[in-house]
Tab-separated table of C-alpha atoms and ligand atoms in Angstrom:
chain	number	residue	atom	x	y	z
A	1	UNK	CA	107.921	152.444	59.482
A	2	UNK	CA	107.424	156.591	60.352
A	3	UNK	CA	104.718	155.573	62.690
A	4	UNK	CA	104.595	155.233	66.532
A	5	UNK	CA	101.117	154.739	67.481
A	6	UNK	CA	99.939	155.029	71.187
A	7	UNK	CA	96.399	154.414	70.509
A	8	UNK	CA	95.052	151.079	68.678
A	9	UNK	CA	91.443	150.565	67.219
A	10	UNK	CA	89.809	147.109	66.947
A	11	UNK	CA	86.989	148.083	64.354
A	12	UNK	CA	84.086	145.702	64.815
A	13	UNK	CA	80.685	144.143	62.653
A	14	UNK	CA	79.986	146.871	60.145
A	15	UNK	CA	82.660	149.740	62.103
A	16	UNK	CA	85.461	149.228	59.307
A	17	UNK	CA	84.911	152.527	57.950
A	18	UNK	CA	86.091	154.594	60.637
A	19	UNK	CA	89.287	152.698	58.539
A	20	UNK	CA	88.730	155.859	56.001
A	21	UNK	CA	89.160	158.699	58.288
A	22	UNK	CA	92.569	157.331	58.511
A	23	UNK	CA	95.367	158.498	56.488
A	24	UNK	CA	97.326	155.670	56.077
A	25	UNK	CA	100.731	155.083	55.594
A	26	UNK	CA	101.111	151.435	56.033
A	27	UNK	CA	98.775	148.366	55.801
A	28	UNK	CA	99.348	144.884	56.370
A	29	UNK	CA	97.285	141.830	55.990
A	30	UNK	CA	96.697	139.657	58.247
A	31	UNK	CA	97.795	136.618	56.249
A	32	UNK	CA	101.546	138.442	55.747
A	33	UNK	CA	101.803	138.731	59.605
A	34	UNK	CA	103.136	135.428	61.403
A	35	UNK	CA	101.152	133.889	63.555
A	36	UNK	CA	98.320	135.643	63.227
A	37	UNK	CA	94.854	134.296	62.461
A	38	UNK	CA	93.323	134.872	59.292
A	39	UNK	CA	89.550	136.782	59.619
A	40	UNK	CA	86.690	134.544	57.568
A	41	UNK	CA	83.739	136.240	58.635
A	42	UNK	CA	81.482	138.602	55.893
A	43	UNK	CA	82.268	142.328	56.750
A	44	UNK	CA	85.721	141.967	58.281
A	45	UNK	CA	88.507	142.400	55.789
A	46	UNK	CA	91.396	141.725	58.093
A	47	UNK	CA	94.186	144.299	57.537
A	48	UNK	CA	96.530	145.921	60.150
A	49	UNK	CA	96.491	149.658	59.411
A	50	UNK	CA	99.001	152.307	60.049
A	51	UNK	CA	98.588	156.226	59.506
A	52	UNK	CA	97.248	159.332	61.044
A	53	UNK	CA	93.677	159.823	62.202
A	54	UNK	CA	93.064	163.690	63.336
A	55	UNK	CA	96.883	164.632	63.532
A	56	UNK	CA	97.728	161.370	65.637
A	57	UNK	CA	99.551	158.272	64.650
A	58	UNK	CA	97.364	155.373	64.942
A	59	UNK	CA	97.035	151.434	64.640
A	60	UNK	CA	93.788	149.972	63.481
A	61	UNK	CA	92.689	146.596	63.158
A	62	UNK	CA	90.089	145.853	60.457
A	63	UNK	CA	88.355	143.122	61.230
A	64	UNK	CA	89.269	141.124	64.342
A	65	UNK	CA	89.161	137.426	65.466
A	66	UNK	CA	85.988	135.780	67.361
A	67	UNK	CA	86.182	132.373	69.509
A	68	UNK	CA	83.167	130.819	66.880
A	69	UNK	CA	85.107	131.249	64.219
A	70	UNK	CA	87.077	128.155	65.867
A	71	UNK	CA	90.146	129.881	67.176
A	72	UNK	CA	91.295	128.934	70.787
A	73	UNK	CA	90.998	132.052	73.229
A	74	UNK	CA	94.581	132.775	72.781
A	75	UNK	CA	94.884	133.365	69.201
A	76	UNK	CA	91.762	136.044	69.690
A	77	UNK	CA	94.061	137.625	71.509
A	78	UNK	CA	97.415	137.463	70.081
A	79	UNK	CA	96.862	140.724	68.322
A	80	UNK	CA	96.468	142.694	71.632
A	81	UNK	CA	99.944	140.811	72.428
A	82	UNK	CA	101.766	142.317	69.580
A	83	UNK	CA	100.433	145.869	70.282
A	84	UNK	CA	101.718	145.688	73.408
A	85	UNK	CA	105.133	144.399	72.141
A	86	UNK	CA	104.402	147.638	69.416
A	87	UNK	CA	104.346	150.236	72.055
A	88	UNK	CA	100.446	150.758	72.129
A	89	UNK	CA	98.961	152.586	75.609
A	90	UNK	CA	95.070	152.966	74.732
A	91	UNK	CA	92.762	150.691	73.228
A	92	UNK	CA	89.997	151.589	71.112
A	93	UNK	CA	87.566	148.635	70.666
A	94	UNK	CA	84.328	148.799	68.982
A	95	UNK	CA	81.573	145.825	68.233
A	96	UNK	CA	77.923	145.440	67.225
A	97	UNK	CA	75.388	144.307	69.818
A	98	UNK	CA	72.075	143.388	70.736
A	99	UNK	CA	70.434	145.224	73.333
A	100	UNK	CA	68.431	144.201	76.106
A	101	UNK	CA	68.340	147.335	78.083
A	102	UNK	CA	64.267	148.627	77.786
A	103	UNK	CA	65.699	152.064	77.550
A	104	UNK	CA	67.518	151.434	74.452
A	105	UNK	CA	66.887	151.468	70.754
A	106	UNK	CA	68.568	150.569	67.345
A	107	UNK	CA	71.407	152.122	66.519
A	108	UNK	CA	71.998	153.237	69.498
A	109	UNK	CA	75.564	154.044	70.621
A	110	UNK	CA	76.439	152.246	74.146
A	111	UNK	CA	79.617	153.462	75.973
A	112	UNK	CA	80.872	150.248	77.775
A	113	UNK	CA	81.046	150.827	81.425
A	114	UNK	CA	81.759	146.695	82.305
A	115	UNK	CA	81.455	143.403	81.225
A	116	UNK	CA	80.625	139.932	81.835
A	117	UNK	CA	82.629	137.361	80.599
A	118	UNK	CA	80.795	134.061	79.324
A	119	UNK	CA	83.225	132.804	76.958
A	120	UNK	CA	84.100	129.289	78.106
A	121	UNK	CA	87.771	129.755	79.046
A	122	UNK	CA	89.710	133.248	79.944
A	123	UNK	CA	92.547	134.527	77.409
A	124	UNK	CA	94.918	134.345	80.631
A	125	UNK	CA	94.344	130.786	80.868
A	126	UNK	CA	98.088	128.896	81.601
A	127	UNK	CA	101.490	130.645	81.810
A	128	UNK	CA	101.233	134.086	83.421
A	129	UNK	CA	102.628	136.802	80.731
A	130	UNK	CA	104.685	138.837	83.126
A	131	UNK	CA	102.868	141.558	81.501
A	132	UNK	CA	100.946	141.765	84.542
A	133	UNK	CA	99.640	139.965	87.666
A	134	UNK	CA	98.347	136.592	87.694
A	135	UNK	CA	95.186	137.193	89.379
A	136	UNK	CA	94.210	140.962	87.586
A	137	UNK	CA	91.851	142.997	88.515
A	138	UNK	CA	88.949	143.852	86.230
A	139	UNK	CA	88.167	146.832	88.000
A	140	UNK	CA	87.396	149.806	85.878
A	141	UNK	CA	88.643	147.644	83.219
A	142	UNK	CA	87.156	150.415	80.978
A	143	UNK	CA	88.788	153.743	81.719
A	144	UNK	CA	86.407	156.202	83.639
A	145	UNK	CA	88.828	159.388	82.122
A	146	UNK	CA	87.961	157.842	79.328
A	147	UNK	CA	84.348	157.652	79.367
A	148	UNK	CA	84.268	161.018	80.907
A	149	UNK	CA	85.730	162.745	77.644
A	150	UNK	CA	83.603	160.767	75.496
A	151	UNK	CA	80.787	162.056	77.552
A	152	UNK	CA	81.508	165.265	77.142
A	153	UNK	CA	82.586	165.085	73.190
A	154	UNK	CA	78.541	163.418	72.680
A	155	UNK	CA	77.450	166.086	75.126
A	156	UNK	CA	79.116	169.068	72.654
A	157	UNK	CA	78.021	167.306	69.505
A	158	UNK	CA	74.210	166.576	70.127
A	159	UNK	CA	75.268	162.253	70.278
A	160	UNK	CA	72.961	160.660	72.457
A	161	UNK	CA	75.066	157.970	74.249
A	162	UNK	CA	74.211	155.062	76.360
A	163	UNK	CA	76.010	153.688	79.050
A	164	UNK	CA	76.003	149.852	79.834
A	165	UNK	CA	77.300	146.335	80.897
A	166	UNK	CA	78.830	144.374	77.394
A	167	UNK	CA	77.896	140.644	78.087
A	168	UNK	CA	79.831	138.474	75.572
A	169	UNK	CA	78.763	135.324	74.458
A	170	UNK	CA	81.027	132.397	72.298
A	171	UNK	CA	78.265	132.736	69.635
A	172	UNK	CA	77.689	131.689	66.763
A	173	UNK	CA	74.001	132.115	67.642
A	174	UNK	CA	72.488	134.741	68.283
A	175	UNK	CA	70.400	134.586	71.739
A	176	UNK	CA	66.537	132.529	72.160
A	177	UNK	CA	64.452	134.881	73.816
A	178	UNK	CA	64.916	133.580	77.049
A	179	UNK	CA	68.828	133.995	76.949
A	180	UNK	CA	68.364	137.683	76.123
A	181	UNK	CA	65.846	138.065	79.374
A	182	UNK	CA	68.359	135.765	81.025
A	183	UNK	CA	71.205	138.220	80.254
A	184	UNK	CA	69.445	141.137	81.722
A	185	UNK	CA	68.311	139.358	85.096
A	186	UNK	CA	72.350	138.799	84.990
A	187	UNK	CA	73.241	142.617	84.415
A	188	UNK	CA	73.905	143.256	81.167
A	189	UNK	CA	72.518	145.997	78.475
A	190	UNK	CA	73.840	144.434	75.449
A	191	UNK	CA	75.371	141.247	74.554
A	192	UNK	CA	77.749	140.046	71.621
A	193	UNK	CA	80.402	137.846	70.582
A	194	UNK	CA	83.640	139.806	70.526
A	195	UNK	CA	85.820	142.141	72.663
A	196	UNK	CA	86.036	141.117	76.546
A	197	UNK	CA	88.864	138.703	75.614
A	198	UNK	CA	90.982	141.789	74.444
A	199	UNK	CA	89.728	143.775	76.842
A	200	UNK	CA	90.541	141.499	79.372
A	201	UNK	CA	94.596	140.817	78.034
A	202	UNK	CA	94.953	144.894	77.474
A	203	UNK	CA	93.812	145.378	80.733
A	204	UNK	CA	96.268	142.709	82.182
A	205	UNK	CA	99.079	144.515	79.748
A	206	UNK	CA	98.486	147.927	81.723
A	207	UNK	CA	96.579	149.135	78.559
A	208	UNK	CA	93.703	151.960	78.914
A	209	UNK	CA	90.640	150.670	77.294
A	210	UNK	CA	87.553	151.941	75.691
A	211	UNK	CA	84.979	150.322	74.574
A	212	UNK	CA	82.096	151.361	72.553
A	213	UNK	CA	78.692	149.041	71.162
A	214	UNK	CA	76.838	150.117	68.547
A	215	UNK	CA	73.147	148.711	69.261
A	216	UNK	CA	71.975	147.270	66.561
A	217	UNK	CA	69.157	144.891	67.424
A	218	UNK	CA	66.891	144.452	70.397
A	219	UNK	CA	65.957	141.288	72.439
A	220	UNK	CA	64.022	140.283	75.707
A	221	UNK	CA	61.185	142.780	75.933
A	222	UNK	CA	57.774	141.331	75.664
A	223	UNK	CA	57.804	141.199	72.001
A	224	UNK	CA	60.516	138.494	70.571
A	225	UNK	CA	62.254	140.115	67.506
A	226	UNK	CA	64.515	138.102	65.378
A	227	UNK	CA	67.547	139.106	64.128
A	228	UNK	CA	69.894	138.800	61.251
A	229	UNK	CA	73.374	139.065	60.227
A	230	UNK	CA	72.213	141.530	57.322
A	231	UNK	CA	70.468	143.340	59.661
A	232	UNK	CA	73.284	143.624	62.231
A	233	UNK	CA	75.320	145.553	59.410
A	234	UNK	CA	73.297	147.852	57.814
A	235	UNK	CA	72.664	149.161	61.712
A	236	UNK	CA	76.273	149.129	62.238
A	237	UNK	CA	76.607	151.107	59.360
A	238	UNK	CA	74.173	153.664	60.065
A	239	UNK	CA	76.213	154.376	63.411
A	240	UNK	CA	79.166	154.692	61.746
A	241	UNK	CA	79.392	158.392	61.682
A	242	UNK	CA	78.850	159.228	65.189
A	243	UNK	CA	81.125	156.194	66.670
A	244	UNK	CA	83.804	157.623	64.285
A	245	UNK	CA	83.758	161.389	65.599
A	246	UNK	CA	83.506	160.167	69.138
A	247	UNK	CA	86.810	158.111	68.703
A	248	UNK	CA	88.946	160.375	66.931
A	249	UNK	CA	87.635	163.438	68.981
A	250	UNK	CA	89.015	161.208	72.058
A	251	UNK	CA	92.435	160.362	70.652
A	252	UNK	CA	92.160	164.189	69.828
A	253	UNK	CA	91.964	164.540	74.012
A	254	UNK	CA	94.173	162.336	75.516
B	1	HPA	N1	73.668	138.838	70.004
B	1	HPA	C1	74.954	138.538	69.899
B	1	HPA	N2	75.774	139.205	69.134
B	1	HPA	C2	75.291	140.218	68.429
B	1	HPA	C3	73.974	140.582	68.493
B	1	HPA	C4	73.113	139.846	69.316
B	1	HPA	O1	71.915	140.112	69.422
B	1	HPA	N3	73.794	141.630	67.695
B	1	HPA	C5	74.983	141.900	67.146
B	1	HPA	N4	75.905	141.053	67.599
């Protein structure tokens, strides 16, 4: 392969188009790859993809693996394990969410300043990877560089961002009510069912890591709102654009 990415992009619920910004040179599916998990859920396609995006070499992966689907934590994560063994530096990771912050609305685009993990078990669980420590800090597990230059690209390009806490939950249900107005009292801005495992191995592999939500329902304000997988999609969708610009104008910068 011609390719030696740096940067890798987990493209979440909805996000796999960013997929066609990229010029790609090599793609893999996840079924030809050993050991790794096979995607079933609506939406994710599950391919490996290698190319150029903006004038960089890049690694995507469309469509990525959630804990409801039945996996054990540590085959969610096994991709962030083999692009670490790849060479990759930054990652890129991208979900849909529902958002409990009053300030925010639909479609929304929320930069991911922290999380709170309430999966029941931690990807680090047994063995210690050498990797990194055995206790890791999650301190600015999300770059603040990072989020800086993302700032500023929204800033320059009329994006409204949002900044918040990504609360991640094992799913496959979306939250009652009262977990949503739990979730807040707890911290968070927006909650979903992906990303802080591979957050949380990158970060213990030395990776950089951003993280970006794209709103796309709303929960525990007065009102209760149901929500829908369909729903969750066509939102995603809509932000599709603006998430994609932001990400490759930050590759673009780093
Ligand atoms: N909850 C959990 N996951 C989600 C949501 C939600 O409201 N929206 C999109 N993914």
């Amino acid at each position: 392969m011609q390719t030696s990415p740096k940067t890798a992009i987990i493209l979440g619920s909805g996000l796999g188009r960013l997929a066609d910004e990229i010029k790609i040179e090599q793609a893999i599916a996840y079924e030809d790859i050993p050991h790794f998990p096979v995607s079933t859920v609506e939406g994710h396609s599950g391919k490996l993809l290698f190319g150029r995006l903006g004038g960089h070499d890049i690694m995507a992966m469309q469509g990525r693996f959630h804990y409801y689907e039945g996996y054990d934590i540590h085959e969610v994560t096994f991709p962030i394990r083999v692009m670490y063994e790849l060479g990759i530096k930054n990652l890129f990771v991208s979900n849909a969410a529902g958002g409990m912050n009053p300030q925010f609305s639909i479609g929304d685009l929320m930069v991911i300043t922290d999380h709170i993990n309430m999966l029941p078990e931690n990807p680090l669980r047994g063995k210690n990877v050498p990797t990194g420590p055995r206790f890791p800090s999650m301190h600015e597990a999300y770059d603040p560089e990072f989020i800086r230059i993302v700032d500023e690209i929204a800033a320059q390009n009329d994006i409204k961002v949002q900044h918040g806490v990504y609360v991640a939950t094992q799913g496959p249900t979306f939250e009652t009510p009262a977990e949503y107005r739990m979730f807040r009292i707890l911290g968070a801005d927006a909650v979903g069912m992906s990303t802080v495992p591979e957050v949380i191995v990158a970060v213990h592999q030395g990776m950089r890591v951003f993280g970006m939500s794209v709103i796309t329902d709303l929960g525990g304000f007065a009102e209760a709102v149901e929500v829908s997988h369909e729903e969750v999609t066509e939102a995603a969708n809509a932000a599709q654009p603006k998430m994609t610009l932001l990400m490759k104008e930050l590759i673009n910068r780093i």
